[in-house]
mmCIF file of C-alpha atoms and ligand atoms in Angstrom:
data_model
loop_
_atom_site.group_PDB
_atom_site.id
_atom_site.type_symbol
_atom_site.label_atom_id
_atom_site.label_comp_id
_atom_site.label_asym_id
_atom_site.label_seq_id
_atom_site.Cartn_x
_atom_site.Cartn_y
_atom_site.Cartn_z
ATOM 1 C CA UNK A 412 107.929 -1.856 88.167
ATOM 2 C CA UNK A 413 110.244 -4.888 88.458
ATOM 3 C CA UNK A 414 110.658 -6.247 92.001
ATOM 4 C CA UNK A 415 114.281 -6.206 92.962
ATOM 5 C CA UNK A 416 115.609 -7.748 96.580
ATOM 6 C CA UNK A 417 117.947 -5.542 97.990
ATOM 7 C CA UNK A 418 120.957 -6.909 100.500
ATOM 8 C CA UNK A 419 121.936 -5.198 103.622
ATOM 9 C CA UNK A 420 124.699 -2.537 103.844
ATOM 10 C CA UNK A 421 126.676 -5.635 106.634
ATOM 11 C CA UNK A 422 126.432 -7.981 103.682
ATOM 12 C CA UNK A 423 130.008 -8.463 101.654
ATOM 13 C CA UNK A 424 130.465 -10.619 98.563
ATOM 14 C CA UNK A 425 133.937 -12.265 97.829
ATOM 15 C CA UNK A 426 134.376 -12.602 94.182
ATOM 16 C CA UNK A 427 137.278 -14.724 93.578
ATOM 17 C CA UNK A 428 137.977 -13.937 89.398
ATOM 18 C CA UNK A 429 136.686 -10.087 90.008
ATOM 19 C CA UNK A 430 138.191 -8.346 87.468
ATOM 20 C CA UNK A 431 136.784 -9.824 83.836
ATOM 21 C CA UNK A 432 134.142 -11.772 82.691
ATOM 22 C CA UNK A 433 131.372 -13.466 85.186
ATOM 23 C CA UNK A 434 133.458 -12.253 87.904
ATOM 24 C CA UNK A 435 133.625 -8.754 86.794
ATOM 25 C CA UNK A 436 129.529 -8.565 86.037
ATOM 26 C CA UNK A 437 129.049 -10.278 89.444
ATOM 27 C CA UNK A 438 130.679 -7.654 91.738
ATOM 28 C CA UNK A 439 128.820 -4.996 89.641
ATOM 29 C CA UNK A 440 125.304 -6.509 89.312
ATOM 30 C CA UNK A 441 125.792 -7.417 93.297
ATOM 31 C CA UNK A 442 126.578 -3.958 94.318
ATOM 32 C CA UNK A 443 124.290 -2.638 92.371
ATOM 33 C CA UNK A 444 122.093 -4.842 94.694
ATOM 34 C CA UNK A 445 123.748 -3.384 97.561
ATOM 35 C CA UNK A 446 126.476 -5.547 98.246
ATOM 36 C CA UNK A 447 129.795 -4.876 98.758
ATOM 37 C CA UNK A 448 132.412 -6.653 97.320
ATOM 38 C CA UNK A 449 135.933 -7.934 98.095
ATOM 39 C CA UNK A 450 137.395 -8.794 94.527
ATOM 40 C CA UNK A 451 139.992 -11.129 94.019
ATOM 41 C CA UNK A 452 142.150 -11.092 90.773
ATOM 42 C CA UNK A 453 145.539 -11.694 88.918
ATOM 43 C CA UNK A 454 146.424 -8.658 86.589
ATOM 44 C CA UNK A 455 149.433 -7.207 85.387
ATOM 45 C CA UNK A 456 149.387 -3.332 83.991
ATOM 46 C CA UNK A 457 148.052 -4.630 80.474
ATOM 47 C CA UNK A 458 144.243 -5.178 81.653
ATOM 48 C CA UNK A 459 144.800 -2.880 85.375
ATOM 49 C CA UNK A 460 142.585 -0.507 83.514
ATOM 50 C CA UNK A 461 139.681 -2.947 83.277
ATOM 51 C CA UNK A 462 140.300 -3.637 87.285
ATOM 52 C CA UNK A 463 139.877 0.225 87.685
ATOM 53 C CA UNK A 464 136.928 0.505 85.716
ATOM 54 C CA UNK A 465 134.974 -2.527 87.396
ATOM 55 C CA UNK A 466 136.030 -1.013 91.044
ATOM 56 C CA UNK A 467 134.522 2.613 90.173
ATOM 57 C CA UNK A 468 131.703 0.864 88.527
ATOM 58 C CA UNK A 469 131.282 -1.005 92.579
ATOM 59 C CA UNK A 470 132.138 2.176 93.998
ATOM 60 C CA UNK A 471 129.478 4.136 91.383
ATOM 61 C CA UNK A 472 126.977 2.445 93.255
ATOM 62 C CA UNK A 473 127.248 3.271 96.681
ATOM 63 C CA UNK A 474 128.961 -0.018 97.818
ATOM 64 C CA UNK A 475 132.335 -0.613 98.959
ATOM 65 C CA UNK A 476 135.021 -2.116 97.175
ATOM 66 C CA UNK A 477 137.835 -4.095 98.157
ATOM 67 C CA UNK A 478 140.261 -5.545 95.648
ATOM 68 C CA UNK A 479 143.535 -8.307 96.001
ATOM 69 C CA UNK A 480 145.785 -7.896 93.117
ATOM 70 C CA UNK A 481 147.137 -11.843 94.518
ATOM 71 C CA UNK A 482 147.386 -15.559 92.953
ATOM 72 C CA UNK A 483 144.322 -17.059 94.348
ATOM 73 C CA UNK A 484 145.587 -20.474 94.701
ATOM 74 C CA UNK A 485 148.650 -19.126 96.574
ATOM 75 C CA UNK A 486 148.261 -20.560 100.420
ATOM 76 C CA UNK A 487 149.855 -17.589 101.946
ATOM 77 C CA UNK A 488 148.122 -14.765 100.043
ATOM 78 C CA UNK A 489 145.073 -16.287 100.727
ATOM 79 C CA UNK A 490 145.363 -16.584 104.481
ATOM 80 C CA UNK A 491 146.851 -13.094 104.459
ATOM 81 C CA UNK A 492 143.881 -11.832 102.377
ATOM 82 C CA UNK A 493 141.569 -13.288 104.990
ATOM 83 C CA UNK A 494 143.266 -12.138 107.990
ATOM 84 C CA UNK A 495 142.541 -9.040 106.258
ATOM 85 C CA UNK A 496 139.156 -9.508 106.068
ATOM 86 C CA UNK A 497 138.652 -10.385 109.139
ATOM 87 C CA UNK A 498 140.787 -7.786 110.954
ATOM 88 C CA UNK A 499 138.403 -5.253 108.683
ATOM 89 C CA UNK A 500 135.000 -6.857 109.620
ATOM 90 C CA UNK A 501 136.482 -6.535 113.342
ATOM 91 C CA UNK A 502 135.112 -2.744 113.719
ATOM 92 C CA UNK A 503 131.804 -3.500 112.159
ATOM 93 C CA UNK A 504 130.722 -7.465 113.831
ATOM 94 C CA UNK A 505 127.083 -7.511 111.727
ATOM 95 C CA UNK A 506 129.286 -7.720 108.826
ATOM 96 C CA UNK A 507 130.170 -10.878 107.401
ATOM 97 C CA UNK A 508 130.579 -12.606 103.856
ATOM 98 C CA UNK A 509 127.360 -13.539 102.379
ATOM 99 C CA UNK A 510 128.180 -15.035 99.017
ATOM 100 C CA UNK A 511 131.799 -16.674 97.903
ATOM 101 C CA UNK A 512 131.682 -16.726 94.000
ATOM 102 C CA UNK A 513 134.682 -18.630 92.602
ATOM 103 C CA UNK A 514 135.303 -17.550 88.805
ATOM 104 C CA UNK A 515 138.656 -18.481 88.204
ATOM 105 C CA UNK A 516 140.132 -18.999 84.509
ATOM 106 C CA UNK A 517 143.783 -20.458 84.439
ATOM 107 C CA UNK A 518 144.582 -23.578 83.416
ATOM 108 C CA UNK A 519 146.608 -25.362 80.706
ATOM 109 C CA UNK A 520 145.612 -25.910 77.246
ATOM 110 C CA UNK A 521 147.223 -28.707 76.210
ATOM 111 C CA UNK A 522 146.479 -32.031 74.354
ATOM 112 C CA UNK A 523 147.319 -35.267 76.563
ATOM 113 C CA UNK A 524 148.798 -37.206 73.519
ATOM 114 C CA UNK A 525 150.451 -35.455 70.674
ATOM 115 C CA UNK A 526 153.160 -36.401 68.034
ATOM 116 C CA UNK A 527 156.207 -34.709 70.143
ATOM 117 C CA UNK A 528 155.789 -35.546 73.613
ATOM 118 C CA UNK A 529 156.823 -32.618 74.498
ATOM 119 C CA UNK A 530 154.219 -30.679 73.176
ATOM 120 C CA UNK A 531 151.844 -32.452 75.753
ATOM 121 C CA UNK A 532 150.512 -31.644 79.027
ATOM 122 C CA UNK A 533 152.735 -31.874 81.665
ATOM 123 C CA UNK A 534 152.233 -33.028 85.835
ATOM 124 C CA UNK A 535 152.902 -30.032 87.448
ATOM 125 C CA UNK A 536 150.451 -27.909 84.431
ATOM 126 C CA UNK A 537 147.348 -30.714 85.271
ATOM 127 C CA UNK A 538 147.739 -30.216 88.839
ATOM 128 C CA UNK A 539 148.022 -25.978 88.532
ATOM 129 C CA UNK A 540 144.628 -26.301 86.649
ATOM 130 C CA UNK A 541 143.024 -28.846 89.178
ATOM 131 C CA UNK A 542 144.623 -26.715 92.008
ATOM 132 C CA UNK A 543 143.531 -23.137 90.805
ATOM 133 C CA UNK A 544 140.036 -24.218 89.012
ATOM 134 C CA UNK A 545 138.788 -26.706 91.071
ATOM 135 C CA UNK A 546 140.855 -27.604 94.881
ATOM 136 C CA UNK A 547 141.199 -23.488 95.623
ATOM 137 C CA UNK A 548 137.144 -23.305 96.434
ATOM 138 C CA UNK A 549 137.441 -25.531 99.030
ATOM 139 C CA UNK A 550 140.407 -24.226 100.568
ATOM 140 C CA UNK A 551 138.835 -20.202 100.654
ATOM 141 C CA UNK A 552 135.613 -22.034 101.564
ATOM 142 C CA UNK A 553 137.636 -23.204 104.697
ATOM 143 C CA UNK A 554 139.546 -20.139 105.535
ATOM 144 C CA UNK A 555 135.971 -18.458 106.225
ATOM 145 C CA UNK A 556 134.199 -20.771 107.540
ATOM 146 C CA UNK A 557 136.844 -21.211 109.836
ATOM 147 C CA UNK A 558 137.173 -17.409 110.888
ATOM 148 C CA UNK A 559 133.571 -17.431 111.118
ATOM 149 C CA UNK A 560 133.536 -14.900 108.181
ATOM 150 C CA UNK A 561 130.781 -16.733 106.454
ATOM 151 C CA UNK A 562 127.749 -17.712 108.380
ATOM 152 C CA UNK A 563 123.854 -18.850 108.088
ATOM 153 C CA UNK A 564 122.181 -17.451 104.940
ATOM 154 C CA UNK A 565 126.089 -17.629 103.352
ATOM 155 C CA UNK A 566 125.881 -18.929 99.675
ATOM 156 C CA UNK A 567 128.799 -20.049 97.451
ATOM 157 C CA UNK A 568 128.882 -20.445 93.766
ATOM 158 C CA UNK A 569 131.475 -22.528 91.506
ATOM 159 C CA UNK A 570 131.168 -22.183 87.633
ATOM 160 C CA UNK A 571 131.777 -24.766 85.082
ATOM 161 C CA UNK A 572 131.257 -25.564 81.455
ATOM 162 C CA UNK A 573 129.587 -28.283 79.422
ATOM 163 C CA UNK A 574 133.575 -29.260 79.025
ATOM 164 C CA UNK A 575 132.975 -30.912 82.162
ATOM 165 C CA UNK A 576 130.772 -33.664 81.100
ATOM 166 C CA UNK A 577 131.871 -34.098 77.609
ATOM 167 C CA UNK A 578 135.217 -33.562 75.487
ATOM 168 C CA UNK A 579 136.484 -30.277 73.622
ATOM 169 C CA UNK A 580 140.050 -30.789 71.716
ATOM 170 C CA UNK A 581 142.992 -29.274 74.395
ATOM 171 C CA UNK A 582 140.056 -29.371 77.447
ATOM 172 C CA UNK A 583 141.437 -32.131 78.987
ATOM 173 C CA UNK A 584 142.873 -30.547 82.181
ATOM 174 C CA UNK A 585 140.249 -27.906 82.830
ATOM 175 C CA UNK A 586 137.570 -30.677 82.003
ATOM 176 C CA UNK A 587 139.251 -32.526 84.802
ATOM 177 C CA UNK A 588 139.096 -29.700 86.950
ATOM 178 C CA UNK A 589 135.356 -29.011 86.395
ATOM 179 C CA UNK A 590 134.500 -31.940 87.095
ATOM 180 C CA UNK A 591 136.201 -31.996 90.210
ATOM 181 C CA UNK A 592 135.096 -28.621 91.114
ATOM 182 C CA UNK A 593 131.079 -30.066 90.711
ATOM 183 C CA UNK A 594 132.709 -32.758 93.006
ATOM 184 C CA UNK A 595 133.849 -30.286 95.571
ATOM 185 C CA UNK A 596 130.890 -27.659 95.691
ATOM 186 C CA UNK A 597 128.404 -31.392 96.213
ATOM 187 C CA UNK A 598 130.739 -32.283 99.454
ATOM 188 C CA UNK A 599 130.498 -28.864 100.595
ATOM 189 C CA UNK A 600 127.028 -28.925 99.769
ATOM 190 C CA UNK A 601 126.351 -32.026 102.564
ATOM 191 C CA UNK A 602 128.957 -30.687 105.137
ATOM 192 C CA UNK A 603 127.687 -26.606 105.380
ATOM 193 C CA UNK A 604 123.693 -27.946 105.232
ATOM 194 C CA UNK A 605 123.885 -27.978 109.415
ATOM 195 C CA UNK A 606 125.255 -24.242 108.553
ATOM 196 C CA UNK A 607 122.172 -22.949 106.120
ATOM 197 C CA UNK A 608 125.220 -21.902 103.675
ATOM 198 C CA UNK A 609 124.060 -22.951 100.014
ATOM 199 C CA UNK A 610 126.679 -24.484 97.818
ATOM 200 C CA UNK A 611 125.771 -25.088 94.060
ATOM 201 C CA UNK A 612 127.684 -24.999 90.747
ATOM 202 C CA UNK A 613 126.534 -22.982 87.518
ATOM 203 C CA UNK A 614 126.996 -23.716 83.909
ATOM 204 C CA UNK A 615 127.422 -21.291 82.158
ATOM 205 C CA UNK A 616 127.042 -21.550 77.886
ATOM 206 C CA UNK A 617 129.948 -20.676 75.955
ATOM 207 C CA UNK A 618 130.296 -16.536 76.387
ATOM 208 C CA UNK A 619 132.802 -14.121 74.846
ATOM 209 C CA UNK A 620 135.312 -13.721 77.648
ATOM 210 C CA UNK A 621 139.166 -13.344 77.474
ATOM 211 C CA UNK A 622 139.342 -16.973 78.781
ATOM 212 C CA UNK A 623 136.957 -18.611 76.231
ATOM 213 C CA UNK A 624 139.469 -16.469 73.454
ATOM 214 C CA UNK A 625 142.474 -18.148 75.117
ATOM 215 C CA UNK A 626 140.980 -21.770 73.762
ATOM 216 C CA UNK A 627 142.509 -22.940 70.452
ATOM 217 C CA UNK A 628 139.253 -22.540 68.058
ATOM 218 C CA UNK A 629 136.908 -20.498 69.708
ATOM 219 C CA UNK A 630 135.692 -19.207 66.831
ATOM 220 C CA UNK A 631 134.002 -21.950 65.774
ATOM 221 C CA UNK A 632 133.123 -22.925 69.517
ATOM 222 C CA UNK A 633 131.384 -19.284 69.703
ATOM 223 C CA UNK A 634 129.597 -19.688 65.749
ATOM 224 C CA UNK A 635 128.292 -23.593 67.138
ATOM 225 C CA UNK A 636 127.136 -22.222 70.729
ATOM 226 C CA UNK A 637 125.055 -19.084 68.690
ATOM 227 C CA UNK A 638 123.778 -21.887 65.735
ATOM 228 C CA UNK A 639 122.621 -24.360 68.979
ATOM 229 C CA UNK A 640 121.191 -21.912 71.745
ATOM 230 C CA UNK A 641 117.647 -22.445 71.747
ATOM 231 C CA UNK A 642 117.574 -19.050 72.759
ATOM 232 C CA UNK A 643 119.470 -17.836 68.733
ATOM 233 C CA UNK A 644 122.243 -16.088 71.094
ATOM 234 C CA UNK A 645 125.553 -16.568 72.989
ATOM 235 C CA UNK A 646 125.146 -16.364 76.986
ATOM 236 C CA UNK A 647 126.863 -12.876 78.868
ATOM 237 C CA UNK A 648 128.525 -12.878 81.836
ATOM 238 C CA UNK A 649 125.258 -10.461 83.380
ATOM 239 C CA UNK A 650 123.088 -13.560 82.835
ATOM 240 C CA UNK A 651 125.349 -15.288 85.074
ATOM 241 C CA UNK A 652 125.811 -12.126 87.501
ATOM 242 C CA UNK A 653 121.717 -12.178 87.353
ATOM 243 C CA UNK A 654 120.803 -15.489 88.649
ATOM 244 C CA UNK A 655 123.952 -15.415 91.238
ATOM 245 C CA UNK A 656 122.065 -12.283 92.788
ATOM 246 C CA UNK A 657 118.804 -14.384 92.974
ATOM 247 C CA UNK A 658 120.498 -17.040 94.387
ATOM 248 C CA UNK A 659 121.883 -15.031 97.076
ATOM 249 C CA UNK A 660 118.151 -13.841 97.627
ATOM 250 C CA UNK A 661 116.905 -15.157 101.169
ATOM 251 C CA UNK A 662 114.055 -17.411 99.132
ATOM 252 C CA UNK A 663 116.408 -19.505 97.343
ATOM 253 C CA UNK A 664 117.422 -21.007 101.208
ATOM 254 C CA UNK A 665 117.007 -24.238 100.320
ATOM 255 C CA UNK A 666 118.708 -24.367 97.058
ATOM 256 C CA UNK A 667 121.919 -26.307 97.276
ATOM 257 C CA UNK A 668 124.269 -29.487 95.802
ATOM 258 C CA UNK A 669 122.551 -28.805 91.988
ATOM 259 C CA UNK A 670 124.582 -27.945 88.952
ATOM 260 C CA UNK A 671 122.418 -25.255 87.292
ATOM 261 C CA UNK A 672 122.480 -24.232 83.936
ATOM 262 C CA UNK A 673 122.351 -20.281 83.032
ATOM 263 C CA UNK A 674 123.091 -21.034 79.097
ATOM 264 C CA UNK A 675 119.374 -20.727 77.494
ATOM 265 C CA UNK A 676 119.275 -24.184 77.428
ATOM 266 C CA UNK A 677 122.404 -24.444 75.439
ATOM 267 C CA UNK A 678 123.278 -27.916 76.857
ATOM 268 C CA UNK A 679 120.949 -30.265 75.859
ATOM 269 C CA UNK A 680 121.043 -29.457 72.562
ATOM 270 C CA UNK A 681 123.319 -31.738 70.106
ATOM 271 C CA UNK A 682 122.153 -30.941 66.473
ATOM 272 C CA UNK A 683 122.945 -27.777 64.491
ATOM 273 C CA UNK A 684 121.653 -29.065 61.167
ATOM 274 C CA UNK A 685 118.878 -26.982 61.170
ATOM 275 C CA UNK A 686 121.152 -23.947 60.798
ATOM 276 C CA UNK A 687 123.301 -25.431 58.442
HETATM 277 N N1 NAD B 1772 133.774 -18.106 79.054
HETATM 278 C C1 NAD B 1772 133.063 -19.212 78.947
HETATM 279 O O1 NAD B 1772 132.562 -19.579 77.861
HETATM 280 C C2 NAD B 1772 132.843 -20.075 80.176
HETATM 281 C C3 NAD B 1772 131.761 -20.962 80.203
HETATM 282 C C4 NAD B 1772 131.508 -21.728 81.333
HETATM 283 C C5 NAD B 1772 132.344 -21.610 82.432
HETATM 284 N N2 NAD B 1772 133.407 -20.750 82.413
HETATM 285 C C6 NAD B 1772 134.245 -20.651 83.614
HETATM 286 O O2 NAD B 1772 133.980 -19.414 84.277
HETATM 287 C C7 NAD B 1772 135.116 -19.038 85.039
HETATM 288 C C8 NAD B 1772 135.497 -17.603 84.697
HETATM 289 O O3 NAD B 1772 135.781 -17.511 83.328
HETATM 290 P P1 NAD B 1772 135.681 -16.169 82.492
HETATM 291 O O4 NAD B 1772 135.319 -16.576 81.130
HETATM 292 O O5 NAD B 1772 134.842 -15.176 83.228
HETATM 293 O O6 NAD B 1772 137.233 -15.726 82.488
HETATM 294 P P2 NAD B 1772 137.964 -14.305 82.436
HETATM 295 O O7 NAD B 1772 139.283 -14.553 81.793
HETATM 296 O O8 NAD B 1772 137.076 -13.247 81.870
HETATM 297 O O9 NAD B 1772 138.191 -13.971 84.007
HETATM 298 C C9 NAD B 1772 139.032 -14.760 84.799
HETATM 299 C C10 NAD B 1772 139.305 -14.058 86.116
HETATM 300 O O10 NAD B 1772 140.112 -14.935 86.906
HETATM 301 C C11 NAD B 1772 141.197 -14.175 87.465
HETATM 302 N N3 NAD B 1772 142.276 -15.119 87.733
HETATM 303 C C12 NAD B 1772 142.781 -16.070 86.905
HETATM 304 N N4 NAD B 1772 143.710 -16.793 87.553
HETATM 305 C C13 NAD B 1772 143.795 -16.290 88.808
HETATM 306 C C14 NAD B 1772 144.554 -16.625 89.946
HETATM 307 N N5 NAD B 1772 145.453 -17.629 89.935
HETATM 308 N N6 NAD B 1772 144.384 -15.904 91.073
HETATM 309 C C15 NAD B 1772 143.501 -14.871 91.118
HETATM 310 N N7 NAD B 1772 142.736 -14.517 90.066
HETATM 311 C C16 NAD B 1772 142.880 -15.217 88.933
HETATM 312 C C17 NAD B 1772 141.505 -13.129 86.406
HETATM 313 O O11 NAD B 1772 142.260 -12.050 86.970
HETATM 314 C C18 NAD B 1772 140.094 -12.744 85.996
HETATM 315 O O12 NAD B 1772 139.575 -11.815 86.938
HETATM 316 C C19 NAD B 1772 136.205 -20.057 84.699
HETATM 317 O O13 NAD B 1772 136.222 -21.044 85.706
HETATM 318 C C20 NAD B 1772 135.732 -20.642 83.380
HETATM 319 O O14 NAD B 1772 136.224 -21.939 83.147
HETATM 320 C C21 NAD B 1772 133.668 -19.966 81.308
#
């Protein structure tokens, strides 16, 4: 029988990105786990059904679920959405957030230089992409550290993309922001060590979510990431939701400031001739 850890019925996850992709497997695989989750998303009626289905899958477990139909990079929903939090943890003190995953996917698509300038990216689109994909995890991180909402044994995830050390046609902004958000999650790393909260960023290989379809091409990026896994197949968002729940597992304490890799090894591999 496979050994499972289970959390404690006080232990809350806040899943920032909750209602698709990694997000959406997180808050399931986690309450499955026996967390409950607070899920943060930004739906409109189109894909509310897919919010409905991911909180009765939560609920189908026995945990709670939560869930902030809200911009997550908005200052005022997000101090709202705490005070929330916190005004709800205030009948039950043992409870507290254990894990912050940030999963958010919303950022421009467009080429720096093209033929009509106009066509380009613009300011205000590369610092939306910056501000939702990369600055927002600091500012949540500070809203619960601050209300003491996150404590010792608190772990917080950031997920980014090969794009983030190399160059994809139309990445340019969201390859900024990933590499600013590894930037972030090492600083917060160093300043929550004297906490025991873990901070670490995982990179994820290219996986069929609505996001990756958004990118001009992803065809082809989805038949290259299949012809170089080592592993002959495309990564899921549960192999992402898996290793987030062993993070969160009280033996992974002293894991923190790493970019880790949940892609099969998808990374390190540069040649595809072999399948050619
Ligand atoms: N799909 C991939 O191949 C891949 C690979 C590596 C890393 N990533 C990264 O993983 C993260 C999640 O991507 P995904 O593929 O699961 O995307 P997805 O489109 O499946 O999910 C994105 C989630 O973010 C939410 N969201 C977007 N903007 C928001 C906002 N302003 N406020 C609140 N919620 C908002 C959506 O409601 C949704 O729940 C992104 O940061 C993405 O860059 C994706």
């Amino acid at each position: 029988m496979k050994h499972e850890a289970r959390f404690k019925p006080t232990d809350w996850a806040l899943i920032l990105g909750a209602s698709s992709g990694f997000g959406g497997a997180t808050a399931v695989e986690l309450a499955r786990r026996g967390m409950n989750i607070i899920g943060v998303h930004l739906d409109r009626q189109a894909t509310m059904a897919n919010v409905e289905r991911i909180i009765k899958d939560i609920q189908h477990t026995g945990s709670k679920a939560v869930f902030y139909n809200i911009n997550a990079a908005d200052a005022i929903k997000r101090g709202e959405t705490l005070d929330d939090i916190k005004e709800r943890f205030e009948k039950h003190p043992a409870e507290h957030v254990k894990v912050l995953f940030h999963s958010l996917a919303f950022g421009t698509l467009k080429p720096f230089i093209t033929k009509k300038p106009e066509d380009s990216v613009t300011q205000a689109q590369m610092e939306m992409t910056i501000d939702v994909m990369a600055n927002s995890i600091v500012y949540w991180t500070q809203g619960l550290v601050f209300r003491n909402l996150m404590r010792k044994g608190g772990r917080i995830f950031g997920m980014t993309s090969s794009g983030g050390h190399s160059v994809l046609p139309n990445y340019g902004a969201v390859s900024a922001a990933k590499a600013s958000l590894e930037s972030h999650i090492r600083q917060l790393a160093m300043e929550l060590g004297p906490y025991e909260i873990t901070v670490n960023t995982l990179l994820a290989g290219v996986t069929d979510t609505p996001a990756l379809r958004k990118i001009p091409g992803s065809q082809a990026m989805l038949d290259i990431a299949r012809a170089k896994n080592p592993a002959g197949r495309l990564t899921t968002p549960e192999d992402v939701a898996k290793l987030v729940a062993l993070l969160s597992e009280d033996s992974a304490a002293f894991v923190s400031g790493n970019v880790i890799c949940v892609d099969g090894g998808e990374d390190i591999v540069s040649y595809v001739g072999q399948k050619v």
